[in-house]
Short mmCIF file of C-alpha atoms in Angstrom, two decimals:
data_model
loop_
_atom_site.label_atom_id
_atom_site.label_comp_id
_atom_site.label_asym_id
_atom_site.label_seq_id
_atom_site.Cartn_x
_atom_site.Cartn_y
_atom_site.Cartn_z
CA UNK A 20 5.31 58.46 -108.04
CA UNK A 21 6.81 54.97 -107.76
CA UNK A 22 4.45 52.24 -107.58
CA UNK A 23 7.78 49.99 -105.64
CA UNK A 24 10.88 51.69 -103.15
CA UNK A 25 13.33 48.63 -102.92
CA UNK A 26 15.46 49.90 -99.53
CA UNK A 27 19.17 48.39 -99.15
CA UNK A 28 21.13 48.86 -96.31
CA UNK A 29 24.91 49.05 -96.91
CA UNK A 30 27.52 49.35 -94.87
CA UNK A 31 31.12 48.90 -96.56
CA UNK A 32 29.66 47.10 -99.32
CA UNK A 33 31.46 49.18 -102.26
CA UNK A 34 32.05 45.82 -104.59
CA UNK A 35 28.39 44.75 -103.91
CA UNK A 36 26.92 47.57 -104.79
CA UNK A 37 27.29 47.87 -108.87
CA UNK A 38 26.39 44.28 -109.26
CA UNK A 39 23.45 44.39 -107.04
CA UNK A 40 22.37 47.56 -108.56
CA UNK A 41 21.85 46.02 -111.96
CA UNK A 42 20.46 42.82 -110.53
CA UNK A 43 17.57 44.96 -109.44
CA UNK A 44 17.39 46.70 -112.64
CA UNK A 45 17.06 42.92 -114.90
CA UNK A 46 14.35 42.08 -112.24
CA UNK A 47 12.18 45.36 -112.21
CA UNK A 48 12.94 47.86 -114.81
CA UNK A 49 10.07 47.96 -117.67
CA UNK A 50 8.15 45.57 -115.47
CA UNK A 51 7.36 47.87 -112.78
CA UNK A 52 7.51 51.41 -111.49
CA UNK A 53 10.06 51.61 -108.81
CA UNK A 54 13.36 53.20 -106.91
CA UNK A 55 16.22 52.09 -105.25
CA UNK A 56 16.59 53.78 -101.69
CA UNK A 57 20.42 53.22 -101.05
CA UNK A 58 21.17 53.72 -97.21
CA UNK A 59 24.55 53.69 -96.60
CA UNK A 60 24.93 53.34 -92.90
CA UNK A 61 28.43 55.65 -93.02
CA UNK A 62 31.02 53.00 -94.53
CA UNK A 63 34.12 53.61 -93.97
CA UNK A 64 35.11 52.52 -97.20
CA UNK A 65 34.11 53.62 -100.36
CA UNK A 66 30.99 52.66 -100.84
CA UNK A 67 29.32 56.64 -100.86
CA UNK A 68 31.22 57.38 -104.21
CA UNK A 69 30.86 54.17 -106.11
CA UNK A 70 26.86 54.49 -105.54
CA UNK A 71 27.11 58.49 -106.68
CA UNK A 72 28.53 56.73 -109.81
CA UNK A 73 26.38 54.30 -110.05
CA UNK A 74 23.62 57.38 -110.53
CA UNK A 75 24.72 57.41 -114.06
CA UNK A 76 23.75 54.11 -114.80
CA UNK A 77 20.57 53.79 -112.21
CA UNK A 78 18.39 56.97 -112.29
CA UNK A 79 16.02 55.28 -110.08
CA UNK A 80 18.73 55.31 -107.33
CA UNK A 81 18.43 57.40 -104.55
CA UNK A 82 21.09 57.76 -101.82
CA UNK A 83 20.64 57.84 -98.11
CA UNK A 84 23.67 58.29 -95.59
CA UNK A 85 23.95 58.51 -92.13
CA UNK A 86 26.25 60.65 -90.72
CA UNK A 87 27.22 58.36 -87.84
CA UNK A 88 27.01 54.78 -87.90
CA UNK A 89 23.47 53.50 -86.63
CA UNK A 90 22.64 49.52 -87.74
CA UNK A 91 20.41 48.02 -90.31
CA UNK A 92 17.21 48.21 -88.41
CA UNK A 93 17.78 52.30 -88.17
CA UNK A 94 19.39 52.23 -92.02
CA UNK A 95 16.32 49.84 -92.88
CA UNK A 96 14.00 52.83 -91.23
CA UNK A 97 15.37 55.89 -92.68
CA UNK A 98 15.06 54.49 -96.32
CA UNK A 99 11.35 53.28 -95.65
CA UNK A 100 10.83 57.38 -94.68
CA UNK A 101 12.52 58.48 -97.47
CA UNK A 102 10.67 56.25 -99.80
CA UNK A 103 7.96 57.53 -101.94
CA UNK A 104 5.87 54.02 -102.38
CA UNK A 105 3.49 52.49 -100.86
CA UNK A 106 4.85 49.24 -100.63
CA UNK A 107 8.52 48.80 -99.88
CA UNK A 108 10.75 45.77 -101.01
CA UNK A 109 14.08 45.33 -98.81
CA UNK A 110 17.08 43.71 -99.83
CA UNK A 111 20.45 42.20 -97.40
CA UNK A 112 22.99 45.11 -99.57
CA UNK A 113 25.69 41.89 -99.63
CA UNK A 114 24.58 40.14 -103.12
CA UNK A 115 23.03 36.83 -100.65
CA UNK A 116 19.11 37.94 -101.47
CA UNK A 117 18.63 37.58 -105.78
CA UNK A 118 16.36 40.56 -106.67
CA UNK A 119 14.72 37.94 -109.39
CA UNK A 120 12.83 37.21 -106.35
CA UNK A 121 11.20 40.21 -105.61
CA UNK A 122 8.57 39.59 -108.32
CA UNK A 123 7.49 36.69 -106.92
CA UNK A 124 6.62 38.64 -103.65
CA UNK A 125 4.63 40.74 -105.74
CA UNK A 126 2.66 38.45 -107.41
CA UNK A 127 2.03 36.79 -104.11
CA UNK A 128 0.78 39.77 -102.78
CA UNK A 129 -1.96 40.04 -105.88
CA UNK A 130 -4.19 37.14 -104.48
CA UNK A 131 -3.53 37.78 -101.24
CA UNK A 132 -5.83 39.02 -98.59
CA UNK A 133 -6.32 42.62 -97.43
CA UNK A 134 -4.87 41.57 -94.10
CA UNK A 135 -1.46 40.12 -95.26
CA UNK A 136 0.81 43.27 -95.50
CA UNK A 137 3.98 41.36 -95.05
CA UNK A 138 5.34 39.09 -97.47
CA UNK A 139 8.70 37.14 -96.03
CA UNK A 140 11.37 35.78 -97.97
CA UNK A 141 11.87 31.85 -96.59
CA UNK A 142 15.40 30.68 -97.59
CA UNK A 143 14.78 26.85 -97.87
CA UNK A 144 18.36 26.20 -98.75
CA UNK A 145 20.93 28.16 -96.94
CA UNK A 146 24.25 29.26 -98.67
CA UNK A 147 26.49 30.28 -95.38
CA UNK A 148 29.00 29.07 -92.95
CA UNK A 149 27.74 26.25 -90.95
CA UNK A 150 28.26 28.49 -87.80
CA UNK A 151 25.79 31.05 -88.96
CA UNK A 152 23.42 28.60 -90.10
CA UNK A 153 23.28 26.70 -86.63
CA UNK A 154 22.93 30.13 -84.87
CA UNK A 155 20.02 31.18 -87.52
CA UNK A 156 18.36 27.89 -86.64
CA UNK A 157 18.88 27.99 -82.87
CA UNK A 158 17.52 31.49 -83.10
CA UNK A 159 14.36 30.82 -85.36
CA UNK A 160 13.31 27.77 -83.13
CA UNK A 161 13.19 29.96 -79.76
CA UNK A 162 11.68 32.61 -81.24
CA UNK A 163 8.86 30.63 -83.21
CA UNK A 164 8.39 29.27 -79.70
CA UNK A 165 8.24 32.20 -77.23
CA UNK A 166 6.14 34.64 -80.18
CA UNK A 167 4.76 32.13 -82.44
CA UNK A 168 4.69 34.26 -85.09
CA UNK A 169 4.14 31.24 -87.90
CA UNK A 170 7.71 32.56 -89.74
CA UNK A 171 10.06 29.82 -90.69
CA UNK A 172 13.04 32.39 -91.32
CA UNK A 173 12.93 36.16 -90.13
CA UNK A 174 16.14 36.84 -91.00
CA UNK A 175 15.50 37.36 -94.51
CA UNK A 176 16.39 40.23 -95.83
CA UNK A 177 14.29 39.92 -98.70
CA UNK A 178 10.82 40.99 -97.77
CA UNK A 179 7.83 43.31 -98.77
CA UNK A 180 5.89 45.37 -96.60
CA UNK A 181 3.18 48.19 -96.75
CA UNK A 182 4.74 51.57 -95.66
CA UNK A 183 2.25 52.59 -93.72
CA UNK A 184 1.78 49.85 -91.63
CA UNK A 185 5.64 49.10 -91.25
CA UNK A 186 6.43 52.72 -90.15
CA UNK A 187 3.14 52.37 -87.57
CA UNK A 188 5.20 49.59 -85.98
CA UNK A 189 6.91 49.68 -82.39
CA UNK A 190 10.60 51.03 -83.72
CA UNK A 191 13.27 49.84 -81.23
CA UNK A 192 17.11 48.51 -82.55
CA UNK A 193 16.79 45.14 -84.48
CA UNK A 194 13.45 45.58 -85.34
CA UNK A 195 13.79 44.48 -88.45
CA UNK A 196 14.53 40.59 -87.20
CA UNK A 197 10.76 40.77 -85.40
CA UNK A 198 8.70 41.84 -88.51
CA UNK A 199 5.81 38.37 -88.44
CA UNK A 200 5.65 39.37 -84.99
CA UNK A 201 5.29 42.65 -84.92
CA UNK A 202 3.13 42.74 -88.03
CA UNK A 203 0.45 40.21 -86.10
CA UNK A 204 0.90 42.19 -82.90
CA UNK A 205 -0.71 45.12 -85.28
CA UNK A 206 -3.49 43.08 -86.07
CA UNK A 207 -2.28 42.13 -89.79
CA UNK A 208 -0.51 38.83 -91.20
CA UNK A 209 2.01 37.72 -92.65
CA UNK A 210 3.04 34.86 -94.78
CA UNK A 211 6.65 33.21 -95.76
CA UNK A 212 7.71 32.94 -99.60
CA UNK A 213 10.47 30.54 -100.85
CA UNK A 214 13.12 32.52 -102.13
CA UNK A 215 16.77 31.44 -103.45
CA UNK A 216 19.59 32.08 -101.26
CA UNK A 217 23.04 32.84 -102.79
CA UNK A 218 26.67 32.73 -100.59
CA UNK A 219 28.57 35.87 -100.16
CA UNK A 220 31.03 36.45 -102.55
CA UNK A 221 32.40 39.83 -102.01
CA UNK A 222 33.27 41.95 -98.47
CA UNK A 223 32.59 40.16 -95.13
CA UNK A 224 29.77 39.66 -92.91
CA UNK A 225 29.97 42.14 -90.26
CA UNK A 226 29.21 40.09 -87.28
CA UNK A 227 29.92 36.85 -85.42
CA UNK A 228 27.50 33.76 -84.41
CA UNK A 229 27.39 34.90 -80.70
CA UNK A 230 26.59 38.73 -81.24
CA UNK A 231 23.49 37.64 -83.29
CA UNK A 232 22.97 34.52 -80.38
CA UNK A 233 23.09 37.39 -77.41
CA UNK A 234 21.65 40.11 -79.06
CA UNK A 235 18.76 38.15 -80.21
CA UNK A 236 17.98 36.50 -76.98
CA UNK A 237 18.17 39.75 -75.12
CA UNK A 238 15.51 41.10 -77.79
CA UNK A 239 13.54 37.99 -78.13
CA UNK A 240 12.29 39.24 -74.21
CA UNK A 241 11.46 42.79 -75.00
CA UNK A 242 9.26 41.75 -78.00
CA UNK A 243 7.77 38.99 -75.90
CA UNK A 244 7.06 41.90 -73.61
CA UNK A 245 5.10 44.06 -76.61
CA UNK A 246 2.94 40.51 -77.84
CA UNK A 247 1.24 39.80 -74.45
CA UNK A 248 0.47 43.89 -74.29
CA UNK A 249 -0.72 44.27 -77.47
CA UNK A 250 -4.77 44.44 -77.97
CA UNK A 251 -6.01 44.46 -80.92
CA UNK A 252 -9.67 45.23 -81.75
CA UNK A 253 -12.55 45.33 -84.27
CA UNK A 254 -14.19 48.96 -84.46
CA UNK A 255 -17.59 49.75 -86.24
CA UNK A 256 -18.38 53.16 -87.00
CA UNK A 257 -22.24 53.68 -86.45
#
């Protein structure tokens, strides 16, 4: 049993994926006990067959595809179920998050307390376009402000997580941008890591500053909605 399931999301990713793959290998293999949950979120390139080729290489990849396309948060979901693990390290499947982090989460999650069972990647320095960085930062500030969830940056795609408690979560479409929140609405913590940040070098990103402006806002409400339902309490068994 794997002590580590690193979970990517991919969807038409193909030239990403080799690359990636072996970045994860440098930062984990002989270091710790892990897989590589592959979800590919039915490309419509080839992506499927360059990771079944990749299996050659990487026998601690496993493959995940939907048979429809269904998002990240669903793709992110799927390989969390299908990992064996008990704590889960995600990964953005474009080559932006460096896997040389994902040690560093772990280590951070050594010393940490029981209740912390989210570790966020914080990327201090961004590396994209300046129109997704001023609709990242437009987005972060009203969020911060209407769930004060203490998270610099929850877009991040780097971040570990407990299974348990992440598949225990409320499970609604772009979950995965509300984690801090949703985490402390559970009664756990968080806390925010520095990680690096590198700029996309291969493929496209597959959406615009105003889908993640809209879609965000119209979210941003319904999670609002779970945080001032949510109670939380201390039990003692007598």
């Amino acid at each position: 049993m794997p002590e580590l399931s690193v979970v990517v999301p991919v969807f038409n990713e193909r030239d990403n994926i080799p690359p990636l793959l072996a970045e994860i290998a440098a930062a984990l293999r002989g270091k710790v006990d892990y897989e590589a949950v592959y979800v590919d979120d039915a490309s419509s390139d080839d992506s499927l067959d360059v990771l079944k080729a990749e299996r050659t290489k990487h026998p601690e990849l496993r493959i995940v595809r939907h048979l429809k396309q269904s998002g990240q948060s669903t793709a992110i979901r799927n390989g969390v179920r299908a990992a064996r693990a008990p704590w889960i390290a995600t990964l953005d499947g474009d080559g932006q998050n460096d896997p040389a982090d994902i040690p560093k989460l772990i280590e951070a999650r050594k010393t940490a307390a029981p209740k912390v069972k989210l570790f966020a990647g914080w990327r201090t320095t961004r590396r994209d376009s300046f129109n997704k960085r001023i609709s990242s930062k437009v987005a972060n500030g009203v969020r911060s402000r209407m769930l004060r969830d203490a998270t610099p940056d929850t877009g991040c795609g780097l971040k570990l997580f407990e299974r348990e408690t992440f598949l225990a979560l409320p499970y609604f479409d772009h979950m995965h941008r509300y984690l801090p929140a949703l985490v402390k609405r559970a009664g756990f913590e968080s806390v925010s890591i520095p990680v690096s940040h590198r700029p996309r070098t291969r493929g496209v990103s597959k959406y615009g500053m105003l889908d993640r402006l809209w879609v965000g806002l119209a979210d941003l409400r319904g999670v609002a909605w779970l945080m001032r339902r949510a109670k939380v309490t201390d039990i003692q068994e007598i």
